[in-house]
Coordinates of C-alpha atoms in Angstrom, one line a residue:
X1 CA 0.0 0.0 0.0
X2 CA 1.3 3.8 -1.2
X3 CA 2.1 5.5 2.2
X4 CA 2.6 9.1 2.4
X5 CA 6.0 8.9 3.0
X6 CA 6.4 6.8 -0.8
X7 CA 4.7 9.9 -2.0
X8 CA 7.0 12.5 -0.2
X9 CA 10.4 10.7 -1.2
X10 CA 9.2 10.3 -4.7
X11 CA 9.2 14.0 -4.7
X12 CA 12.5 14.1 -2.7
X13 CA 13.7 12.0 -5.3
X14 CA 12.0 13.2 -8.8
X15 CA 14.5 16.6 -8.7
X16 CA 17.8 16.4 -10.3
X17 CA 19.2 17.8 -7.0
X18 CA 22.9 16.0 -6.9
X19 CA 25.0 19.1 -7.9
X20 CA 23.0 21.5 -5.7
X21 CA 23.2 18.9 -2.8
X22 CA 26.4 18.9 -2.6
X23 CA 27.0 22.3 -2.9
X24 CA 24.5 23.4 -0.3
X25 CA 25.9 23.7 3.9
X26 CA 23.5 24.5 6.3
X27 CA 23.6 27.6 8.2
X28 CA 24.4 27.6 12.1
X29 CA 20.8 28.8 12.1
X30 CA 20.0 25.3 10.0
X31 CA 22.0 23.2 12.4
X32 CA 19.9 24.5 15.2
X33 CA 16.8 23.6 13.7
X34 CA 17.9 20.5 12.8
X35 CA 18.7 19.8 16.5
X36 CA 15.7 21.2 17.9
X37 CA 13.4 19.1 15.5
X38 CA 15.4 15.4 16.5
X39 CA 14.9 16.6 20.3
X40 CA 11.3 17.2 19.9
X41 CA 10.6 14.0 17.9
X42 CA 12.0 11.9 21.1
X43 CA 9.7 13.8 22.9
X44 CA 6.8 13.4 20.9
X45 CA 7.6 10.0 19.2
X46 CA 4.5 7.6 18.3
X47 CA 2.3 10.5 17.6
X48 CA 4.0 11.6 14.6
X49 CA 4.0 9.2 11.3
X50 CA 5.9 11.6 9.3
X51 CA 7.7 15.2 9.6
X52 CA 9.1 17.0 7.0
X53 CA 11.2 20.5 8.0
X54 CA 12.5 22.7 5.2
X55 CA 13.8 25.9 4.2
X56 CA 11.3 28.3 2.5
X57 CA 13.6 27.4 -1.0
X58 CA 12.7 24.0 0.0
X59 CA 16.0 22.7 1.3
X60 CA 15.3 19.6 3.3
X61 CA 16.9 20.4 6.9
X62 CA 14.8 17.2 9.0
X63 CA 12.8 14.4 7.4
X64 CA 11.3 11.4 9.9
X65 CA 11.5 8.1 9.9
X66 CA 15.2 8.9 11.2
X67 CA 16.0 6.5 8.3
X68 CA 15.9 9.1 5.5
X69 CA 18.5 11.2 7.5
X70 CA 20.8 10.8 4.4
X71 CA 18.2 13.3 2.5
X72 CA 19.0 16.4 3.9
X73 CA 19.8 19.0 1.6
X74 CA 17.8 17.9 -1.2
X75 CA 15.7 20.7 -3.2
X76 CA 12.1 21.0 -3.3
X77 CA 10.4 23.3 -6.1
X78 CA 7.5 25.3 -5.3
X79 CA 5.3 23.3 -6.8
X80 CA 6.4 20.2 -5.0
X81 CA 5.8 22.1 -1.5
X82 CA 2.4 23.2 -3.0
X83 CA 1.8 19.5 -3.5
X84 CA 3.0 18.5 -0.2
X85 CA 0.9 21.1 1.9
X86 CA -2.4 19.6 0.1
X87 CA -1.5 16.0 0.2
X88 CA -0.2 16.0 4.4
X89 CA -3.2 18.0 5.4
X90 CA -1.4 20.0 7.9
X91 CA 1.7 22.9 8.0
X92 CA 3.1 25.6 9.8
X93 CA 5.8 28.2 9.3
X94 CA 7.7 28.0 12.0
X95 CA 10.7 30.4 12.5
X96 CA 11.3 30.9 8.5
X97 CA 11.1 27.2 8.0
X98 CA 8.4 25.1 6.7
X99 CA 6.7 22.3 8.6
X100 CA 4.5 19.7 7.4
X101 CA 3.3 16.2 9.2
X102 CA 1.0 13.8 9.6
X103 CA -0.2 12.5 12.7
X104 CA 0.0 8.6 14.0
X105 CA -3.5 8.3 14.3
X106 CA -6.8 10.4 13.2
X107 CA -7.7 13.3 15.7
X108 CA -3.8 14.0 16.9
X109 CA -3.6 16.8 15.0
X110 CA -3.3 18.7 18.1
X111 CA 0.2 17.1 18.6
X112 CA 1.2 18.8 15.3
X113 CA 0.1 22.5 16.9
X114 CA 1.9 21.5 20.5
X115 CA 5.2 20.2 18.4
X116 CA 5.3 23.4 16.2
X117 CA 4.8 25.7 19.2
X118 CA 7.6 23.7 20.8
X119 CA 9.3 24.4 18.3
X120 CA 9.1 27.6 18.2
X121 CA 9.9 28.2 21.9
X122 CA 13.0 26.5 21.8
X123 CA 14.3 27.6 18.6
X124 CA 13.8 31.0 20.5
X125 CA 15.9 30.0 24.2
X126 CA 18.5 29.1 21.9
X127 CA 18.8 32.1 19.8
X128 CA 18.8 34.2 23.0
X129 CA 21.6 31.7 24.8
X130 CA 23.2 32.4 21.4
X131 CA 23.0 36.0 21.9
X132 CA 24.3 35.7 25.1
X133 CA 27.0 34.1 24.1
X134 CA 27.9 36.1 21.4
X135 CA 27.5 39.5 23.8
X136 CA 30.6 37.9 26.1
X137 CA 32.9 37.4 23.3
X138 CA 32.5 41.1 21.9
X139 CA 32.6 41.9 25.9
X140 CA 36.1 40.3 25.9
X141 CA 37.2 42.1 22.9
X142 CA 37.1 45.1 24.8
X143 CA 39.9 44.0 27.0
X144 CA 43.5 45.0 26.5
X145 CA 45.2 42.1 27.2
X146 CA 45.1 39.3 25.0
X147 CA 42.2 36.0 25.6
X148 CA 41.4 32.8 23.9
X149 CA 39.8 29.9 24.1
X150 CA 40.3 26.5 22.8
X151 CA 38.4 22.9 24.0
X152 CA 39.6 20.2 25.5
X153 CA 41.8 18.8 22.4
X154 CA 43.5 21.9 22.7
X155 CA 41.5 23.5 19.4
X156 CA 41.0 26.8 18.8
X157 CA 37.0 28.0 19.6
X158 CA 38.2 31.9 20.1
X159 CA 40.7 34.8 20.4
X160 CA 40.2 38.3 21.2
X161 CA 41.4 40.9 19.0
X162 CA 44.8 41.8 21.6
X163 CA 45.4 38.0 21.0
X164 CA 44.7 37.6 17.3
X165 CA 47.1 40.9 17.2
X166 CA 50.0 39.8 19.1
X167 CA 49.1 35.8 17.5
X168 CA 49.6 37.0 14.1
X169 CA 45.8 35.8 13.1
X170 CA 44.5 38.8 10.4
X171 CA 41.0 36.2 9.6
X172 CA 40.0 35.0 12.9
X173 CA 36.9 32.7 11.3
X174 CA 39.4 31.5 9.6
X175 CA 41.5 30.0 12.7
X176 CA 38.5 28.7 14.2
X177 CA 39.1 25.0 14.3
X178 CA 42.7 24.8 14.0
X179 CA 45.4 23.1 17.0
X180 CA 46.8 26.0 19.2
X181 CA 50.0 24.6 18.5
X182 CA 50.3 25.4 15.0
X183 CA 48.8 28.9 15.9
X184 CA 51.9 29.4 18.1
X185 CA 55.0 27.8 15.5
X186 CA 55.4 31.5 14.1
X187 CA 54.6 33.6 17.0
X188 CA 57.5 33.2 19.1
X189 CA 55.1 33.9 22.0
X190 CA 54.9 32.3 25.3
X191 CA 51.7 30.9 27.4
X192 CA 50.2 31.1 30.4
X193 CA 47.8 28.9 31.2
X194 CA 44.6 29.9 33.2
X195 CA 42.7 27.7 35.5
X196 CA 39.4 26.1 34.1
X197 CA 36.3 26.0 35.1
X198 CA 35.2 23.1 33.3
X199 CA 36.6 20.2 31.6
X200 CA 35.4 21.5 28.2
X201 CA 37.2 24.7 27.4
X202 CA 40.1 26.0 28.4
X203 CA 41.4 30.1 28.9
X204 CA 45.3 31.1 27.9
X205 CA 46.3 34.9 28.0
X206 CA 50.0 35.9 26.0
X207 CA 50.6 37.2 29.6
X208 CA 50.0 36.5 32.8
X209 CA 46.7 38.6 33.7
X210 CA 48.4 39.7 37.2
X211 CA 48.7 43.5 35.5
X212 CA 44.7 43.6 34.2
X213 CA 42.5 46.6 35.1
X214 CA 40.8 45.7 38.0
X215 CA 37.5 48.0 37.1
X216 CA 37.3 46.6 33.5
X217 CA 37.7 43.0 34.9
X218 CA 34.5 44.2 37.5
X219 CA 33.1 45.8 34.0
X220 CA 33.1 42.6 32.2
X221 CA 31.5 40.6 35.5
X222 CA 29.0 42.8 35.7
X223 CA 27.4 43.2 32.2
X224 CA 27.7 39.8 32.0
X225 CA 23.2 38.7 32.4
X226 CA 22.1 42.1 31.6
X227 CA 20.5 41.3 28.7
X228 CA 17.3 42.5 27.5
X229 CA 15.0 39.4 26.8
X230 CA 12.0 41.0 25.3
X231 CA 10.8 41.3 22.2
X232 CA 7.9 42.7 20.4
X233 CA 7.1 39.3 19.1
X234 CA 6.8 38.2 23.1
X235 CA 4.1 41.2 24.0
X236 CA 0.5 39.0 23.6
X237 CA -2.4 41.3 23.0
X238 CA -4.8 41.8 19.6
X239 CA -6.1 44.5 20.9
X240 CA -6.1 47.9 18.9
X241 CA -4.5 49.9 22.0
X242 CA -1.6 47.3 22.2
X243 CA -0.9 46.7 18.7
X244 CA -0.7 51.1 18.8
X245 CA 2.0 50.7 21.5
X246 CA 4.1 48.4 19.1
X247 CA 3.7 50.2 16.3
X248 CA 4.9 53.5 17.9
X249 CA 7.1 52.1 20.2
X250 CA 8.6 50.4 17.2
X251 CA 9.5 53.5 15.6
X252 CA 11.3 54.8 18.5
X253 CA 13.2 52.1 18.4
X254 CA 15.2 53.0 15.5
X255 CA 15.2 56.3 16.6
X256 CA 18.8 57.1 17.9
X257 CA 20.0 57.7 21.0
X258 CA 16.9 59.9 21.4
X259 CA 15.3 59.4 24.9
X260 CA 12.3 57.5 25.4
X261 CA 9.5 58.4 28.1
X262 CA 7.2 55.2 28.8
X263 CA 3.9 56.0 30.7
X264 CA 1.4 53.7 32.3
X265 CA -0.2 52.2 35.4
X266 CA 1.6 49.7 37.4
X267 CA 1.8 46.4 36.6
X268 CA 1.0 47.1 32.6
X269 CA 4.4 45.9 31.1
X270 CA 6.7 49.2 30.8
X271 CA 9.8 47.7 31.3
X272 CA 8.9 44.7 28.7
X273 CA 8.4 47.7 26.3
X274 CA 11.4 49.1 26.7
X275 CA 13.2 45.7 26.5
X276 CA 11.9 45.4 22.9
X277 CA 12.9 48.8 22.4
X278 CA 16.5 48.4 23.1
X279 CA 16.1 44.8 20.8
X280 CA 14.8 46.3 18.0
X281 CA 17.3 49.3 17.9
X282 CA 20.7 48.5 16.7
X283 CA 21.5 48.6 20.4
X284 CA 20.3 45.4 20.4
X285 CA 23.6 43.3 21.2
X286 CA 24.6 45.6 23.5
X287 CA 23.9 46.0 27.3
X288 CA 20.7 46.3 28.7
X289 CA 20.9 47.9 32.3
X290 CA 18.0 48.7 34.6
X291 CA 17.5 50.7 37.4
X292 CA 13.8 50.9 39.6
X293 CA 15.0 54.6 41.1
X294 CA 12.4 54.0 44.0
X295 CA 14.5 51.1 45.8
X296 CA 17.7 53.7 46.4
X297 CA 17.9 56.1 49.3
X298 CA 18.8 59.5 48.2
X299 CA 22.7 59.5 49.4
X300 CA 23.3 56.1 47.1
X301 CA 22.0 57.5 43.9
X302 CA 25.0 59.3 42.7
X303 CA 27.7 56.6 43.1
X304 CA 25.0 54.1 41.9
X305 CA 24.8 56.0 38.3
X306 CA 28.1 57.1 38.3
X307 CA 30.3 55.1 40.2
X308 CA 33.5 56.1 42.5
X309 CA 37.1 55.6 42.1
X310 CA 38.7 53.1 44.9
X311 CA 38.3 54.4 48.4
X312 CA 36.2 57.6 47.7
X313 CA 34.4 58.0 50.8
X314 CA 33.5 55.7 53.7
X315 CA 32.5 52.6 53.4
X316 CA 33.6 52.5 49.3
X317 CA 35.2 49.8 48.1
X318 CA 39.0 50.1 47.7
X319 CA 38.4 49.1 43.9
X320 CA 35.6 51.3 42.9
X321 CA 32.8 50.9 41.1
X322 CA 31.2 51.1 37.8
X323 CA 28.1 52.9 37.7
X324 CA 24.8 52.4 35.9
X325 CA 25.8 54.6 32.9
X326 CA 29.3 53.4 32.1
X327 CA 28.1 49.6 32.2
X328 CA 25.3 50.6 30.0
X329 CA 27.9 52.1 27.5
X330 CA 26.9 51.8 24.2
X331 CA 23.7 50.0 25.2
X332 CA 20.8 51.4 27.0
X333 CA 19.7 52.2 30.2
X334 CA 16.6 51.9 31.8
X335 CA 15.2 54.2 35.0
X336 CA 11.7 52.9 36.2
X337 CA 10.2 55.4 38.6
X338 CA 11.5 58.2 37.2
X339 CA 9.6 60.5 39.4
X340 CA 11.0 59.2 42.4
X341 CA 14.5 60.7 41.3
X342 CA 15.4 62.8 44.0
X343 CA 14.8 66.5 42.6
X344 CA 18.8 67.8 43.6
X345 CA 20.0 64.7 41.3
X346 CA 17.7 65.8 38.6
X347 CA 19.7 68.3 37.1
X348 CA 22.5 66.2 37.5
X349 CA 21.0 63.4 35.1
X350 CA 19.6 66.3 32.9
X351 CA 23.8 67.7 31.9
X352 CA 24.6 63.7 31.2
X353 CA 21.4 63.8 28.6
X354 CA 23.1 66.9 27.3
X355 CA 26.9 66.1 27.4
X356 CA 27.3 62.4 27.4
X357 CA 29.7 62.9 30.1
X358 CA 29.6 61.5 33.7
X359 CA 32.4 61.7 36.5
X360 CA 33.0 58.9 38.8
X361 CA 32.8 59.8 42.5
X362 CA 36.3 60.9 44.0
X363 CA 37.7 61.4 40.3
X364 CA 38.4 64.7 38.6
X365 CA 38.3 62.9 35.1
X366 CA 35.5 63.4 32.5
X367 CA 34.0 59.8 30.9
X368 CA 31.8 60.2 27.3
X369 CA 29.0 57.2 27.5
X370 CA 27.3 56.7 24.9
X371 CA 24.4 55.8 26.3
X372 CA 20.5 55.8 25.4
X373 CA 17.8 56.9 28.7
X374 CA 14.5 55.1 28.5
X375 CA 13.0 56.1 31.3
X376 CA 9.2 54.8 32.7
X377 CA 6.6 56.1 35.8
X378 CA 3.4 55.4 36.7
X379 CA 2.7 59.1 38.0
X380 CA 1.8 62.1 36.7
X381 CA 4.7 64.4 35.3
X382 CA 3.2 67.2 34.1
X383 CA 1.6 67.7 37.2
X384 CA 4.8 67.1 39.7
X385 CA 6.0 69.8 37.4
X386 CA 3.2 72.2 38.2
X387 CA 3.7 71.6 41.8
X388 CA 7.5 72.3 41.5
X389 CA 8.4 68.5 42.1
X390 CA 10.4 67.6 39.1
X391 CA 11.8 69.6 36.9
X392 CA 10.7 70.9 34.0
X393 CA 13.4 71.1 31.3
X394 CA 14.5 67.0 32.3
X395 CA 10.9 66.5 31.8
X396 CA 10.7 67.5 28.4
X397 CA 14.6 66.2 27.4
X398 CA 13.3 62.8 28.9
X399 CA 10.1 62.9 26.8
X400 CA 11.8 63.2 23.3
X401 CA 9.5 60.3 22.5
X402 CA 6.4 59.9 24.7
X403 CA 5.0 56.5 24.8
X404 CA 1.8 55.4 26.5
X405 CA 0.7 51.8 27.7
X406 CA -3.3 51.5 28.0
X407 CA -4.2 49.6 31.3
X408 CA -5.9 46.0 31.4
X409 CA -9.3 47.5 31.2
X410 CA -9.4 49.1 28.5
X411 CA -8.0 46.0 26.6
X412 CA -10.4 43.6 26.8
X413 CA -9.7 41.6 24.1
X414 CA -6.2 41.2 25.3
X415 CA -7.2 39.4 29.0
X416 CA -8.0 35.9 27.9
X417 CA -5.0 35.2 25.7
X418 CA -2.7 36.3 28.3
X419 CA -4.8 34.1 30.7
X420 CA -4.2 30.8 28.6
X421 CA -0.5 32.0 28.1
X422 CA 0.2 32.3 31.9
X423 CA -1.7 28.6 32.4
X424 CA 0.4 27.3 29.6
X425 CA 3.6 28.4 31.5
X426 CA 2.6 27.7 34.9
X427 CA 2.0 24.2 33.4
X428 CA 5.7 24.0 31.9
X429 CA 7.1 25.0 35.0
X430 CA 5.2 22.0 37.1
X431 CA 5.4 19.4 33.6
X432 CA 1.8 19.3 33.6
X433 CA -0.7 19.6 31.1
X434 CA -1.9 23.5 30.7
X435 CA -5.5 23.5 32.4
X436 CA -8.6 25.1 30.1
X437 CA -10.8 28.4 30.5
X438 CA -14.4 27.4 30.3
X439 CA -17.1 30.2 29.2
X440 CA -17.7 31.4 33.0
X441 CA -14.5 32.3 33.6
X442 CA -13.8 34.0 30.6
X443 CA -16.4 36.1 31.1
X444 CA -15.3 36.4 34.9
X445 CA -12.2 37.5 33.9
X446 CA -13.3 40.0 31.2
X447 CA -15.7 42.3 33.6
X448 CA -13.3 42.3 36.4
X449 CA -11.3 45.7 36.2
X450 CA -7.3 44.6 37.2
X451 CA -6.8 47.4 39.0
X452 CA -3.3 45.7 39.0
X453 CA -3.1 45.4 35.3
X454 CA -1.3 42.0 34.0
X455 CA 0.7 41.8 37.0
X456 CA -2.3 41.1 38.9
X457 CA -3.5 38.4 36.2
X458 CA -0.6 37.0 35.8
X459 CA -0.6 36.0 40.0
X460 CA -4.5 35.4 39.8
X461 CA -4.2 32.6 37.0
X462 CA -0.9 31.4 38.6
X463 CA -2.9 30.8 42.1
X464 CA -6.0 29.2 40.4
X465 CA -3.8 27.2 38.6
X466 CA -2.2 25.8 41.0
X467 CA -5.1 25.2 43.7
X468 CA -7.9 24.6 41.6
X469 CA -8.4 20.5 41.7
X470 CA -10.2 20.7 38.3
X471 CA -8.5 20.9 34.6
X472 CA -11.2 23.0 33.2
X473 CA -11.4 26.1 35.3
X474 CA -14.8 27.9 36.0
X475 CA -16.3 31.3 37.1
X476 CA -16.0 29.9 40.5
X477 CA -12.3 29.3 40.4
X478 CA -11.4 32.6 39.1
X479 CA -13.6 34.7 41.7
X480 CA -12.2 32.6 44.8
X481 CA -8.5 33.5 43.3
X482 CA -9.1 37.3 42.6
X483 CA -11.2 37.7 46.3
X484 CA -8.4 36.1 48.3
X485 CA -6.7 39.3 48.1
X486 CA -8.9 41.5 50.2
X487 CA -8.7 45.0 48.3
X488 CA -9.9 43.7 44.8
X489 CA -13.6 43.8 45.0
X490 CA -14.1 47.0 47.3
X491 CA -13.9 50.1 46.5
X492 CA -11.4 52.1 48.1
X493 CA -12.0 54.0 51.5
X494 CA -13.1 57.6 51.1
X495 CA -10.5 59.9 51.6
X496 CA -11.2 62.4 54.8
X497 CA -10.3 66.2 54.9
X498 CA -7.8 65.2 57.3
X499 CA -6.2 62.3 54.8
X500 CA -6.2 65.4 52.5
X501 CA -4.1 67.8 54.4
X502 CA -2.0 65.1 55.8
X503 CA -1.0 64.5 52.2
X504 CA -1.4 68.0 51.0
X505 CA 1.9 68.7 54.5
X506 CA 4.1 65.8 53.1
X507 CA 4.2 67.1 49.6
X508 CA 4.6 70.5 50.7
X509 CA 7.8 69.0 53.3
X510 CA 9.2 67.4 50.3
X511 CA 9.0 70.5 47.8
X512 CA 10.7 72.4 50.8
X513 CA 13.7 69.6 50.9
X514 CA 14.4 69.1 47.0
X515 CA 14.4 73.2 47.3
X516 CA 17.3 73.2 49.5
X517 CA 18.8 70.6 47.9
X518 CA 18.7 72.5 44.8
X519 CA 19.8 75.8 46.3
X520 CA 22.8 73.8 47.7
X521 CA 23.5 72.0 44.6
X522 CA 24.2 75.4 42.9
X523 CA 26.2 76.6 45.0
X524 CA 28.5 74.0 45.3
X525 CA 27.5 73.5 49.3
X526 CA 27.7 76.8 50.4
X527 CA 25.1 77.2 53.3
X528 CA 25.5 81.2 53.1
X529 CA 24.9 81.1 49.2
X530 CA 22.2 79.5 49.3
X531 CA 20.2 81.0 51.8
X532 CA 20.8 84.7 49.9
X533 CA 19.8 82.7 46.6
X534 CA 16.3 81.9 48.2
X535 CA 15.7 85.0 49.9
X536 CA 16.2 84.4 53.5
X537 CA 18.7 85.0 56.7
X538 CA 21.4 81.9 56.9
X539 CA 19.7 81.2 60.3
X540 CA 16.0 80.6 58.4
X541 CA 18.1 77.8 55.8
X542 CA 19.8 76.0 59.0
X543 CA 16.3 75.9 61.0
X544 CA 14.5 74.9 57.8
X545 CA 17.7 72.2 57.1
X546 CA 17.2 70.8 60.6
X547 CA 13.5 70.8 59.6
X548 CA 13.4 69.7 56.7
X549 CA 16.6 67.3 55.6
X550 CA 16.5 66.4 59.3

């Protein structure tokens, strides 16, 4: 009996394909899909009959039985693929490759979607572990003395540019592969050898690494996992409002070094936003640094962005530190809460916008970054302005590019597909099958308002999830989940005359410190300056001082 496999490698075999065979090599890319596709079919073997992966040219990368392995690289015509996606009944693009299969048995079709989506999220982890990688490697190109790297037969895997330089290698690619010993015969270069880690590579300097720069060492250690690992493809919604924030935030993207001001309720997704951002720009390799500027008191601020020289005040490390901006050099730097900036520092981050210039703590030396500030707050800004609490020309520097998230509620379409997604990956976490919605809790979690945004749905349909005994969750489910967090379905307290002008004294105490601060930061510290530049007798700043900055 003709199986559909006869009729696939009669296709396969129909093309006069020899000479392109063997001129075609896969790409890295190729290789990974290859791998990703014999993982999978372990996984999900017995449920597939036949699987057929190949480029969009119709290159053949995969083909099961594991039999026909010999195939790959045989040609397909567009016609034949045409043939193929009517005669297997099911395909799927999947990461600019084509997929077709048939199932083991009738109504397993569903195995297809689960392998191709499978796919598809591994394909991904390993193109960002690639990434990853590939950020070290240019990270270690920035050091001056010379690296490399060869594996346990003592074969070259990488070099620095310091080594290539002093090794005599002008085509690094080229070297790849090739015994360390014959990189050395015409060098006239002695090794050191550095202590591994692992018995699979292996680290060798040209020197010994006694005489590195301590703070580029700490530089290197640092941006090592500051990464963004957003994308725009990752932010779920259909819902005109998000698919506006992509679009536009899309566009700022590619937009320079330009700043980028991000706007929106807690718990909405700003700092996933400006992860894609800095993906999509051609920042995108670089480092990805973020600081929440609500979670540092107001003395750590400076030496946090900027960093201090070795020994530069009490307490400082005898090395220094690198701060925020210089580890984001070249990359991009992200400041959630912005309006929790203390208002002295303000200005201060207002000259680097400007300039490009920073100076560690302790040091008299100017450093250019080259840094791009996307900056994100949940408050008001125009209004803090108004009432003289942040400042008004780093409020429209940092809003260059304004971007706006809407909130849950008014994305309605948006809450049950991120519902099944967080169910899907709270069942990959546990290796259990991914529980269903029924009608009632859709429509649960549609009217509720998620005061809390996708934060808040993300916990609620981790918690049901988790507790609820049954794998198709109801109205019921989704209502015990959301009420056992007391504040969700009552309306907030009235606020009193007396909760008004409580509020009404701290923000008027905390305009009255950021204005000393200010007056102080002008005048380099000078308490006499600084009460004539405000308009009162040195003994009103000192009582106000003791009053105010305690």
């Amino acid at each position: 009996m003709r199986t559909k496999l006869d009729s696939v490698m009669e296709r396969l075999n129909s093309n006069d394909t020899e000479k392109q065979e063997m001129q075609y090599r896969k790409s890295t890319k190729d290789h990974l899909a290859e791998k990703v596709c014999d993982f999978l079919m372990g996984r999900y073997e017995g449920s597939v009959e036949l699987l057929l992966l190949c480029t969009d040219e119709g290159r053949v990368i995969s083909l099961y039985p594991a039999q026909e392995v010999q195939r790959y690289g045989r040609g397909l015509s567009a016609d034949d693929l045409l043939a193929l996606k009517e005669m297997l009944n099911w395909s799927d693009r999947v990461k600019g490759y084509l997929l077709f299969a048939v199932a083991a048995a009738e109504g397993q079709s569903g195995f297809l979607d689960a392998f191709s989506n499978d796919m598809i999220r591994l394909m991904g982890i390993y193109e960002r572990e690639n990434a990853k990688k590939n950020f070290l490697l240019r990270a270690l190109d920035f050091m001056d003395n010379p690296l490399c790297i060869y594996d346990r037969d003592a074969i070259f895997r990488y070099g620095n540019s310091a080594y290539c330089n002093v090794m005599n290698i002008r085509d690094r690619e080229a070297a790849v592969g090739v015994h360390v010993n014959d990189l050395m015969k015409n060098s006239g270069t002695s090794i050191h050898a550095m202590k591994s880690t692992s018995n699979k590579y292996n680290m060798f300097g040209v020197w010994e690494f006694l005489y590195l720069n301590k703070l580029n060492l700490n530089k290197m250690n640092k941006i090592i996992g500051h990464a963004a690992e957003y994308t725009f493809d990752l932010i779920i919604g259909e819902s005109e409002g998000i698919r506006q924030s992509i679009a536009i935030a899309s566009e700022f993207a590619t937009a320079g070094r330009n700043s980028v001001l991000i706007v929106g309720e807690s718990g909405v997704g700003k700092e996933l936003f400006a992860q894609a951002i800095h993906n999509y720009s051609n920042r995108g390799q670089e480092a990805f640094i973020a600081l929440n500027c609500a979670n540092f008191p107001e003395n750590l601020f400076e030496s946090e962005l900027f960093g201090y020289v070795g020994s530069a005040f009490t307490g400082a490390s005898k090395n220094g530190q690198l701060g925020k901006f210089e580890l984001a050099d070249g990359g991009t730097l992200f400041l959630d809460e912005i309006a929790e900036m203390p208002f002295y520092f303000q200005s201060k981050l207002l000259r680097i916008l400007e300039t490009g210039k920073i100076t560690r703590i302790g040091d008299t030396r100017e450093i250019e970054v080259g840094v791009r500030v996307i900056a994100a707050t949940n408050r008001d800004l125009e209004r803090m302005v108004e009432e003289g609490l942040f400042r008004k020309d780093l409020y429209y520097r940092l809003q260059v590019f304004n971007l706006v998230i809407p909130p849950l509620r008014e994305r309605e379409d948006d809450i049950v597909p991120l519902a099944e997604v967080f169910l899907k990956q709270v069942a990959q976490s546990n290796g259990r099958l991914a529980k269903l919605l029924d009608y009632s809790a859709k429509k649960t979690l549609t009217e509720y308002n998620w005061p809390g945004n996708v934060r808040e749905l993300r916990n609620v349909i981790q918690r049901v999830a988790l507790l609820s005994k049954r794998n198709v969750i109801n109205d019921k489910d989704i209502e015990a989940s959301i009420s056992s967090k007391p504040y969700s379905f009552k309306a907030d307290a009235p606020e009193t005359p007396e909760n008004r002008l409580e509020k009404c004294r701290r923000e008027i105490e905390k305009a009255n410190a950021n204005l000393l601060k200010e007056a102080l930061e002008i005048t380099d510290g000078n308490k006499q300056e600084a009460a004539a530049l405000l308009g009162m007798s040195r003994a009103t700043f000192y009582r106000m001082m003791e009053k105010y900055m305690g």
